[in-house]
């Protein structure tokens, strides 16, 4: 796995991509999804504005788009909760035509109709009509970043919320990151189960710890790499938004940041896992690893941790991070992700709204924005596509 780390590190932050690839949706069809019995939206790469009253289904569209990437989407809902409320027995499905990292593809996904309601959720994913092995395959084709009102609690929540936020930002820089995270977490779960058995196979434990060490070091490197790029983009940003500085700290990240060779980091982590088996068995969980790393965000001007900033400052810090990630992805990885901004503009004054619109247009990201007041998007003038949502119906404006 150390060769994977070398590949991650080989992308220098000063190597700019002259012609970034702009990923975008071309069409999206929703069937039996949330409050939509059936709906279809066709769009161009330009920004998209979706307006409507509260509860009309604006965020449901963004949630559907977010499910075109690995994970449980912007609401982290159970798959069974996504069924149309008027026909809960019909399984929901989504179909999208997208311009992805490797060209035009068709993505289909939905809840496995054969999954009983009392069983763990299982999602089927198809790419160009063929079922793929896992959701991680989506990250190899499509990149999406989102910001929702629920994420305003990110700085006050558990450290796992910050890690998941950062890992999602990494996907745009390293499409293999999702599969490594899945592989690490699977190996960790299997190890935790084995440790509850006093007669556990030592060789099998060694193999699982080898997997955790290799994938863990690669995950930590990708996080550090992403943080470096985002901080660089924030530092160069002309926006008046509060500037954030991100860092990630943890046993493995700290060793790599000090310049410890990747091979040595893997060996050190394996040793820690092996010697820590008694403690991990007693606690029922793994006490060391990249799953315990913490993301910190500092308001640069105030030199204040984000969790101590005002609610307005926290919202602006998150927005500056998301915009910087999009710009950094364009400049250094050559990929411009799709942005989903749910009810974001309502919290900005007129000056910052115009700055946001200008930044979106300069980056070139296909940006989906929602709001109750169409007038808040006047600064986009004829640069955007407008849709109104009403009672599960999408109407072009």
Short mmCIF file of C-alpha atoms in Angstrom, two decimals:
data_model
loop_
_atom_site.label_atom_id
_atom_site.label_comp_id
_atom_site.label_asym_id
_atom_site.label_seq_id
_atom_site.Cartn_x
_atom_site.Cartn_y
_atom_site.Cartn_z
CA UNK A 1 0.00 0.00 0.00
CA UNK A 2 2.99 2.33 0.41
CA UNK A 3 3.10 2.62 -3.38
CA UNK A 4 -0.46 3.98 -3.24
CA UNK A 5 0.71 6.62 -0.76
CA UNK A 6 3.53 7.63 -3.07
CA UNK A 7 0.98 8.06 -5.86
CA UNK A 8 -1.14 10.30 -3.64
CA UNK A 9 1.84 12.41 -2.68
CA UNK A 10 3.04 12.70 -6.27
CA UNK A 11 0.32 15.28 -7.04
CA UNK A 12 2.17 18.48 -6.14
CA UNK A 13 0.07 21.43 -4.93
CA UNK A 14 1.90 23.71 -7.36
CA UNK A 15 1.00 21.61 -10.42
CA UNK A 16 -2.07 23.35 -11.82
CA UNK A 17 -4.46 21.73 -14.30
CA UNK A 18 -4.98 24.12 -17.25
CA UNK A 19 -8.28 22.59 -18.43
CA UNK A 20 -10.25 21.05 -15.56
CA UNK A 21 -13.07 18.62 -16.25
CA UNK A 22 -16.43 19.96 -15.11
CA UNK A 23 -18.65 17.12 -13.91
CA UNK A 24 -22.39 17.71 -14.21
CA UNK A 25 -25.83 16.17 -14.38
CA UNK A 26 -27.68 16.17 -17.68
CA UNK A 27 -30.91 14.64 -16.43
CA UNK A 28 -32.38 13.22 -13.24
CA UNK A 29 -35.46 11.01 -12.92
CA UNK A 30 -37.09 10.24 -9.56
CA UNK A 31 -39.62 7.44 -9.12
CA UNK A 32 -41.53 6.85 -5.86
CA UNK A 33 -38.88 8.95 -4.09
CA UNK A 34 -39.96 11.00 -1.05
CA UNK A 35 -42.87 13.21 -2.19
CA UNK A 36 -42.25 12.52 -5.89
CA UNK A 37 -44.29 9.81 -7.57
CA UNK A 38 -42.50 10.53 -10.83
CA UNK A 39 -40.42 13.50 -11.91
CA UNK A 40 -37.74 14.27 -14.47
CA UNK A 41 -35.39 17.24 -14.70
CA UNK A 42 -33.19 18.06 -17.68
CA UNK A 43 -30.43 20.62 -17.18
CA UNK A 44 -27.31 22.14 -18.68
CA UNK A 45 -23.99 22.60 -16.76
CA UNK A 46 -25.06 26.13 -15.69
CA UNK A 47 -26.14 26.83 -12.08
CA UNK A 48 -29.60 25.56 -11.11
CA UNK A 49 -31.98 27.42 -8.79
CA UNK A 50 -34.89 25.52 -7.24
CA UNK A 51 -37.49 27.56 -5.39
CA UNK A 52 -40.73 26.74 -3.62
CA UNK A 53 -42.45 26.89 -0.28
CA UNK A 54 -41.12 24.98 2.72
CA UNK A 55 -41.98 21.30 2.46
CA UNK A 56 -42.52 21.41 -1.30
CA UNK A 57 -39.66 18.98 -2.00
CA UNK A 58 -36.68 21.20 -2.88
CA UNK A 59 -34.25 19.41 -0.57
CA UNK A 60 -35.59 16.05 -1.74
CA UNK A 61 -34.13 16.76 -5.18
CA UNK A 62 -30.73 17.56 -3.69
CA UNK A 63 -30.95 14.41 -1.58
CA UNK A 64 -31.61 12.36 -4.71
CA UNK A 65 -28.52 13.87 -6.38
CA UNK A 66 -26.38 13.20 -3.30
CA UNK A 67 -27.26 9.49 -3.59
CA UNK A 68 -25.32 9.38 -6.86
CA UNK A 69 -22.21 9.17 -4.66
CA UNK A 70 -21.29 6.64 -1.94
CA UNK A 71 -23.11 6.84 1.38
CA UNK A 72 -26.57 7.69 2.64
CA UNK A 73 -26.88 11.15 1.14
CA UNK A 74 -27.34 14.59 2.65
CA UNK A 75 -29.87 13.47 5.27
CA UNK A 76 -28.23 10.11 6.09
CA UNK A 77 -31.71 8.57 6.02
CA UNK A 78 -32.50 4.87 6.01
CA UNK A 79 -33.25 3.66 2.52
CA UNK A 80 -36.74 2.55 3.56
CA UNK A 81 -37.49 6.15 4.64
CA UNK A 82 -36.99 7.38 1.08
CA UNK A 83 -40.06 5.58 -0.28
CA UNK A 84 -42.90 7.78 -1.53
CA UNK A 85 -45.25 8.42 1.37
CA UNK A 86 -48.34 7.73 -0.77
CA UNK A 87 -47.02 4.40 -2.06
CA UNK A 88 -44.63 3.04 0.53
CA UNK A 89 -44.77 -0.47 -0.95
CA UNK A 90 -43.21 0.65 -4.23
CA UNK A 91 -39.44 0.81 -4.09
CA UNK A 92 -37.83 4.12 -4.94
CA UNK A 93 -35.43 4.46 -7.86
CA UNK A 94 -33.24 7.21 -9.27
CA UNK A 95 -31.81 7.43 -12.76
CA UNK A 96 -29.34 10.03 -13.93
CA UNK A 97 -27.38 10.86 -17.04
CA UNK A 98 -24.13 12.54 -16.04
CA UNK A 99 -20.91 13.87 -17.44
CA UNK A 100 -18.48 12.05 -15.19
CA UNK A 101 -14.75 11.84 -14.67
CA UNK A 102 -14.39 9.32 -17.51
CA UNK A 103 -17.05 10.58 -19.87
CA UNK A 104 -20.82 10.37 -20.15
CA UNK A 105 -22.44 7.61 -18.11
CA UNK A 106 -25.84 6.60 -16.80
CA UNK A 107 -26.26 5.95 -13.08
CA UNK A 108 -29.17 4.09 -11.56
CA UNK A 109 -29.74 3.39 -7.88
CA UNK A 110 -32.48 2.35 -5.51
CA UNK A 111 -33.38 0.21 -2.54
CA UNK A 112 -33.19 -3.52 -3.20
CA UNK A 113 -36.88 -4.47 -3.54
CA UNK A 114 -36.16 -7.90 -2.03
CA UNK A 115 -34.87 -6.40 1.23
CA UNK A 116 -37.38 -6.97 4.08
CA UNK A 117 -38.32 -3.86 6.06
CA UNK A 118 -36.79 -5.33 9.24
CA UNK A 119 -33.46 -6.12 7.53
CA UNK A 120 -30.45 -3.82 7.04
CA UNK A 121 -30.83 -1.53 4.06
CA UNK A 122 -29.26 -2.66 0.81
CA UNK A 123 -28.83 -0.29 -2.11
CA UNK A 124 -28.47 -1.43 -5.70
CA UNK A 125 -26.17 0.65 -7.92
CA UNK A 126 -26.00 0.38 -11.70
CA UNK A 127 -23.57 2.11 -14.03
CA UNK A 128 -24.47 2.02 -17.71
CA UNK A 129 -27.07 -0.63 -16.93
CA UNK A 130 -24.72 -3.03 -15.12
CA UNK A 131 -24.92 -3.71 -11.39
CA UNK A 132 -21.65 -2.78 -9.67
CA UNK A 133 -20.23 -4.46 -6.61
CA UNK A 134 -20.51 -1.56 -4.18
CA UNK A 135 -21.33 2.11 -3.79
CA UNK A 136 -17.64 3.04 -3.71
CA UNK A 137 -17.62 2.59 -7.49
CA UNK A 138 -19.69 5.79 -7.76
CA UNK A 139 -16.77 7.88 -6.44
CA UNK A 140 -14.67 6.75 -9.40
CA UNK A 141 -17.13 8.40 -11.79
CA UNK A 142 -18.81 11.34 -10.11
CA UNK A 143 -17.91 14.00 -7.51
CA UNK A 144 -20.41 15.94 -5.40
CA UNK A 145 -19.97 18.26 -2.41
CA UNK A 146 -22.87 19.61 -0.39
CA UNK A 147 -23.74 22.09 2.30
CA UNK A 148 -27.03 21.87 4.17
CA UNK A 149 -28.57 23.60 7.20
CA UNK A 150 -28.05 20.41 9.24
CA UNK A 151 -24.30 20.70 8.71
CA UNK A 152 -24.26 23.93 10.70
CA UNK A 153 -23.96 21.68 13.77
CA UNK A 154 -20.80 20.07 12.39
CA UNK A 155 -18.46 21.91 14.75
CA UNK A 156 -20.57 21.04 17.80
CA UNK A 157 -21.08 17.37 16.95
CA UNK A 158 -18.87 14.35 17.59
CA UNK A 159 -15.46 14.02 15.97
CA UNK A 160 -16.90 11.40 13.60
CA UNK A 161 -19.02 14.11 11.90
CA UNK A 162 -15.89 16.12 11.10
CA UNK A 163 -14.07 13.05 9.79
CA UNK A 164 -16.97 12.11 7.51
CA UNK A 165 -17.16 15.68 6.21
CA UNK A 166 -13.43 15.69 5.44
CA UNK A 167 -13.50 12.22 3.86
CA UNK A 168 -16.25 13.34 1.51
CA UNK A 169 -14.09 16.32 0.48
CA UNK A 170 -11.26 13.85 -0.24
CA UNK A 171 -13.38 11.93 -2.78
CA UNK A 172 -12.92 14.67 -5.39
CA UNK A 173 -9.13 14.46 -5.08
CA UNK A 174 -8.85 10.70 -4.67
CA UNK A 175 -11.71 8.60 -6.11
CA UNK A 176 -10.25 5.46 -4.48
CA UNK A 177 -10.63 6.99 -1.01
CA UNK A 178 -14.18 5.66 -0.55
CA UNK A 179 -13.13 2.07 -1.26
CA UNK A 180 -10.18 2.32 1.14
CA UNK A 181 -12.42 3.70 3.91
CA UNK A 182 -14.87 0.84 3.34
CA UNK A 183 -12.05 -1.72 3.34
CA UNK A 184 -10.56 -0.30 6.55
CA UNK A 185 -13.92 -0.24 8.35
CA UNK A 186 -14.79 -3.78 7.24
CA UNK A 187 -11.43 -5.13 8.47
CA UNK A 188 -11.89 -3.28 11.76
CA UNK A 189 -15.39 -4.71 12.31
CA UNK A 190 -14.14 -8.24 11.58
CA UNK A 191 -11.21 -7.75 13.96
CA UNK A 192 -13.53 -6.50 16.71
CA UNK A 193 -15.70 -9.61 16.29
CA UNK A 194 -12.71 -11.95 16.40
CA UNK A 195 -11.35 -10.32 19.54
CA UNK A 196 -14.51 -11.33 21.40
CA UNK A 197 -13.53 -14.96 20.84
CA UNK A 198 -10.73 -16.06 23.21
CA UNK A 199 -9.67 -18.72 20.70
CA UNK A 200 -9.50 -16.35 17.72
CA UNK A 201 -7.18 -17.29 14.87
CA UNK A 202 -4.01 -15.22 15.33
CA UNK A 203 -3.09 -15.45 11.66
CA UNK A 204 -6.47 -14.09 10.64
CA UNK A 205 -6.06 -11.23 13.11
CA UNK A 206 -2.62 -10.53 11.62
CA UNK A 207 -4.14 -10.38 8.13
CA UNK A 208 -6.91 -7.99 9.22
CA UNK A 209 -4.42 -5.74 11.00
CA UNK A 210 -2.24 -5.74 7.90
CA UNK A 211 -5.22 -4.49 5.88
CA UNK A 212 -6.00 -1.83 8.48
CA UNK A 213 -2.39 -0.65 8.52
CA UNK A 214 -2.09 -0.39 4.74
CA UNK A 215 -5.45 1.25 4.09
CA UNK A 216 -5.19 3.41 7.22
CA UNK A 217 -1.89 4.93 6.12
CA UNK A 218 -3.25 5.64 2.62
CA UNK A 219 -6.43 7.21 4.05
CA UNK A 220 -4.40 9.44 6.37
CA UNK A 221 -2.15 10.54 3.50
CA UNK A 222 -5.13 11.42 1.32
CA UNK A 223 -6.65 13.47 4.14
CA UNK A 224 -3.41 15.41 4.66
CA UNK A 225 -3.07 15.95 0.92
CA UNK A 226 -6.63 17.30 0.65
CA UNK A 227 -6.27 19.58 3.68
CA UNK A 228 -3.09 21.07 2.21
CA UNK A 229 -4.81 21.88 -1.09
CA UNK A 230 -7.93 23.34 0.53
CA UNK A 231 -5.90 25.54 2.89
CA UNK A 232 -3.86 26.77 -0.07
CA UNK A 233 -7.04 27.64 -1.99
CA UNK A 234 -8.53 29.45 1.01
CA UNK A 235 -5.35 31.45 1.47
CA UNK A 236 -5.53 32.68 -2.13
CA UNK A 237 -9.27 33.35 -2.13
CA UNK A 238 -10.35 36.97 -2.76
CA UNK A 239 -13.72 36.37 -1.08
CA UNK A 240 -14.68 38.36 2.00
CA UNK A 241 -15.92 35.20 3.72
CA UNK A 242 -14.12 34.35 7.00
CA UNK A 243 -11.03 32.31 6.15
CA UNK A 244 -10.70 28.89 7.72
CA UNK A 245 -7.64 26.79 8.39
CA UNK A 246 -8.23 23.02 8.48
CA UNK A 247 -6.05 20.44 10.17
CA UNK A 248 -6.43 16.73 10.84
CA UNK A 249 -4.75 15.13 13.83
CA UNK A 250 -4.44 11.51 14.77
CA UNK A 251 -1.77 8.94 15.47
CA UNK A 252 -1.16 8.05 11.81
CA UNK A 253 -1.67 11.54 10.38
CA UNK A 254 0.76 12.99 12.93
CA UNK A 255 3.47 10.46 12.04
CA UNK A 256 3.11 11.12 8.32
CA UNK A 257 3.09 14.89 8.84
CA UNK A 258 6.44 14.55 10.63
CA UNK A 259 7.90 12.89 7.54
CA UNK A 260 7.91 9.31 8.81
CA UNK A 261 8.18 6.96 5.80
CA UNK A 262 4.89 5.33 4.87
CA UNK A 263 6.29 1.82 5.24
CA UNK A 264 7.42 2.62 8.79
CA UNK A 265 4.02 4.11 9.64
CA UNK A 266 2.32 0.91 8.48
CA UNK A 267 4.64 -1.23 10.60
CA UNK A 268 4.15 0.98 13.65
CA UNK A 269 0.38 0.82 13.32
CA UNK A 270 0.43 -2.98 12.95
CA UNK A 271 2.52 -3.25 16.11
CA UNK A 272 0.12 -0.97 18.02
CA UNK A 273 -2.87 -3.01 16.89
CA UNK A 274 -1.24 -6.28 17.86
CA UNK A 275 -0.10 -5.15 21.31
CA UNK A 276 -3.45 -3.48 21.90
CA UNK A 277 -5.55 -6.60 21.34
CA UNK A 278 -6.29 -7.20 25.07
CA UNK A 279 -7.44 -3.60 25.60
CA UNK A 280 -9.50 -3.62 22.40
CA UNK A 281 -11.11 -6.94 23.34
CA UNK A 282 -12.04 -5.60 26.78
CA UNK A 283 -13.56 -2.40 25.38
CA UNK A 284 -15.26 -4.09 22.41
CA UNK A 285 -13.79 -1.60 19.94
CA UNK A 286 -10.51 -0.58 18.34
CA UNK A 287 -8.93 2.19 20.39
CA UNK A 288 -6.30 3.34 17.88
CA UNK A 289 -6.47 4.23 14.21
CA UNK A 290 -7.64 6.68 11.59
CA UNK A 291 -11.25 6.19 12.73
CA UNK A 292 -10.38 8.24 15.83
CA UNK A 293 -8.66 11.14 14.06
CA UNK A 294 -10.04 14.65 14.59
CA UNK A 295 -10.58 17.50 12.15
CA UNK A 296 -10.01 20.98 13.53
CA UNK A 297 -11.08 24.24 11.91
CA UNK A 298 -9.71 27.63 12.98
CA UNK A 299 -11.07 31.09 12.10
CA UNK A 300 -7.77 32.53 10.84
CA UNK A 301 -8.45 36.22 11.50
CA UNK A 302 -9.71 35.64 15.02
CA UNK A 303 -7.39 32.69 15.70
CA UNK A 304 -10.42 31.03 17.25
CA UNK A 305 -11.65 27.42 17.01
CA UNK A 306 -14.74 27.21 14.81
CA UNK A 307 -16.84 25.71 17.60
CA UNK A 308 -16.39 28.94 19.57
CA UNK A 309 -17.40 31.21 16.68
CA UNK A 310 -20.89 32.63 16.21
CA UNK A 311 -23.47 30.65 14.26
CA UNK A 312 -23.18 33.09 11.35
CA UNK A 313 -19.40 32.76 11.30
CA UNK A 314 -19.64 28.97 11.38
CA UNK A 315 -21.97 28.97 8.36
CA UNK A 316 -19.59 31.27 6.46
CA UNK A 317 -16.56 29.14 7.40
CA UNK A 318 -18.23 25.99 6.09
CA UNK A 319 -19.18 27.74 2.85
CA UNK A 320 -15.63 29.02 2.38
CA UNK A 321 -14.30 25.45 2.85
CA UNK A 322 -16.73 23.97 0.32
CA UNK A 323 -15.95 26.65 -2.27
CA UNK A 324 -12.21 26.25 -1.68
CA UNK A 325 -12.50 22.49 -2.15
CA UNK A 326 -14.23 23.02 -5.49
CA UNK A 327 -11.58 25.48 -6.64
CA UNK A 328 -8.76 23.29 -5.34
CA UNK A 329 -10.20 20.29 -7.14
CA UNK A 330 -10.28 22.26 -10.38
CA UNK A 331 -6.77 23.65 -9.99
CA UNK A 332 -4.83 20.61 -8.80
CA UNK A 333 -6.83 17.51 -9.55
CA UNK A 334 -8.45 18.76 -12.73
CA UNK A 335 -11.96 17.82 -11.57
CA UNK A 336 -14.73 20.31 -10.78
CA UNK A 337 -17.36 18.65 -8.56
CA UNK A 338 -21.08 19.32 -8.55
CA UNK A 339 -22.11 21.58 -5.65
CA UNK A 340 -25.36 21.20 -3.69
CA UNK A 341 -26.18 24.28 -1.59
CA UNK A 342 -29.39 23.85 0.36
CA UNK A 343 -30.93 27.08 1.71
CA UNK A 344 -27.47 28.69 1.84
CA UNK A 345 -28.10 32.09 0.23
CA UNK A 346 -30.82 33.05 2.73
CA UNK A 347 -28.14 33.49 5.39
CA UNK A 348 -25.92 35.78 3.30
CA UNK A 349 -26.15 39.53 2.87
CA UNK A 350 -26.43 41.00 -0.63
CA UNK A 351 -22.67 41.52 -1.02
CA UNK A 352 -21.75 37.98 -0.08
CA UNK A 353 -24.53 36.53 -2.24
CA UNK A 354 -23.02 38.29 -5.25
CA UNK A 355 -19.55 37.03 -4.26
CA UNK A 356 -20.91 33.50 -4.02
CA UNK A 357 -22.55 33.68 -7.45
CA UNK A 358 -19.41 35.11 -9.01
CA UNK A 359 -17.22 32.40 -7.44
CA UNK A 360 -19.54 29.66 -8.67
CA UNK A 361 -19.43 31.03 -12.20
CA UNK A 362 -15.64 31.43 -12.15
CA UNK A 363 -15.07 27.88 -10.92
CA UNK A 364 -17.57 26.62 -13.48
CA UNK A 365 -19.19 24.17 -11.07
CA UNK A 366 -22.71 23.01 -11.79
CA UNK A 367 -24.30 24.29 -8.59
CA UNK A 368 -27.77 23.33 -7.37
CA UNK A 369 -29.22 25.94 -4.99
CA UNK A 370 -32.52 25.98 -3.15
CA UNK A 371 -34.52 28.77 -1.53
CA UNK A 372 -38.03 29.96 -0.82
CA UNK A 373 -37.49 33.43 -2.34
CA UNK A 374 -36.54 33.59 -6.01
CA UNK A 375 -35.52 37.23 -5.52
CA UNK A 376 -32.46 36.14 -3.51
CA UNK A 377 -30.96 34.75 -6.72
CA UNK A 378 -31.38 37.92 -8.76
CA UNK A 379 -27.60 38.33 -8.92
CA UNK A 380 -27.39 35.33 -11.23
CA UNK A 381 -29.65 37.07 -13.75
CA UNK A 382 -29.60 34.99 -16.95
CA UNK A 383 -26.70 32.80 -15.91
CA UNK A 384 -28.84 30.18 -14.14
CA UNK A 385 -31.65 27.72 -14.84
CA UNK A 386 -34.75 28.16 -12.68
CA UNK A 387 -37.24 25.56 -11.48
CA UNK A 388 -40.19 25.81 -9.13
CA UNK A 389 -41.25 22.87 -6.99
CA UNK A 390 -44.84 22.43 -5.84
CA UNK A 391 -46.39 19.32 -4.28
CA UNK A 392 -44.01 16.86 -5.92
CA UNK A 393 -44.03 18.57 -9.31
CA UNK A 394 -41.00 20.26 -10.89
CA UNK A 395 -41.85 23.17 -13.17
CA UNK A 396 -39.25 24.92 -15.38
CA UNK A 397 -39.47 28.72 -15.10
#
